């Protein structure tokens, strides 16, 4: 199931990477992969990669099942009557043996017959519950139900960092041996974009009226993305006579209005370009045109943009809270302290820093590539065992 919309950004790109790898694994191992998505646009994207995916929208009755599942007592009725949701019935009709959710999908709650694999990217509603996007109007409680049941019931839990395994075991009593760690990989669009096509890069920058050398932050406009600290840091630098240019891209998820107001209050309108949601194929050029990726997000422990920046040789400025991902391949700062971020941006200009960070980024990417290969081999072994066990069960 590739159910994240393309507008989600990294939340779409990483599942897309997983789907492309799963296709190759299935071909080599003699298994069959069928990809589903509720979005026609996603089907078009997958077709460009040679994958004929199937449209599987969620019907009103599926949502009714989900609502009743959250309420609780409906479980007893569903178990007694052996009721299946339309979502699960469609998968059973297609002969599916195992459902692989490439994100932390609530649709696993619709499954009573089929076993499932689930991907859990983070536990940020526990790490930073002060943000409304993971707390307000029942969102925290909803995530607790999803994470708790998924980490206990899934036949395999795919995570991107060892510390996330520790969190899931501690918070939800997940069986440690049921988890597989497969680190993030750079977006396929960025890693395969042409490094030597200067004309194509220049065309992208011209489209958005940009000159190379800006600071770049690709992130949706959520409060937890912490644009506020970045803007305050730029205001501090301007007081010192340094007018740094900043390019922001991403969809508005309810935080854009505050960002716009902060830009005006800091007097930064002439220094900042907000270019909205950009096509995936344009990201490589935007990273290459940047002096650095600056990512003050509160959510981790891992994020996709640093890997994409490393893939094209762009320096990274990143919170020290996520040093486990960055290692020595980023300039670290305190994401609650604008002065700390301003100092980090200043240090980028020190002689030899960019070259040091470029080499460190290449090395860090190689380390993650090796860990990813090990994780995928472990996944394949687990799937062989699962396939053997499922052959012993009746359908």
Tab-separated table of C-alpha atoms in Angstrom, residues 41 68 71 119 171 187 218 225 253 317 329 356 358 386:
chain	number	residue	atom	x	y	z
A	41	UNK	CA	-1.698	10.592	-9.534
A	68	UNK	CA	-16.106	1.852	15.143
A	71	UNK	CA	-14.581	3.304	19.594
A	119	UNK	CA	6.493	0.955	8.481
A	171	UNK	CA	6.435	2.269	24.874
A	187	UNK	CA	14.782	10.350	-2.961
A	218	UNK	CA	12.192	21.991	1.931
A	225	UNK	CA	9.012	22.290	11.213
A	253	UNK	CA	-0.407	22.314	6.501
A	317	UNK	CA	22.950	22.474	9.057
A	329	UNK	CA	28.494	15.416	8.301
A	356	UNK	CA	34.908	18.974	4.791
A	358	UNK	CA	30.943	17.391	1.367
A	386	UNK	CA	6.918	-15.869	6.766
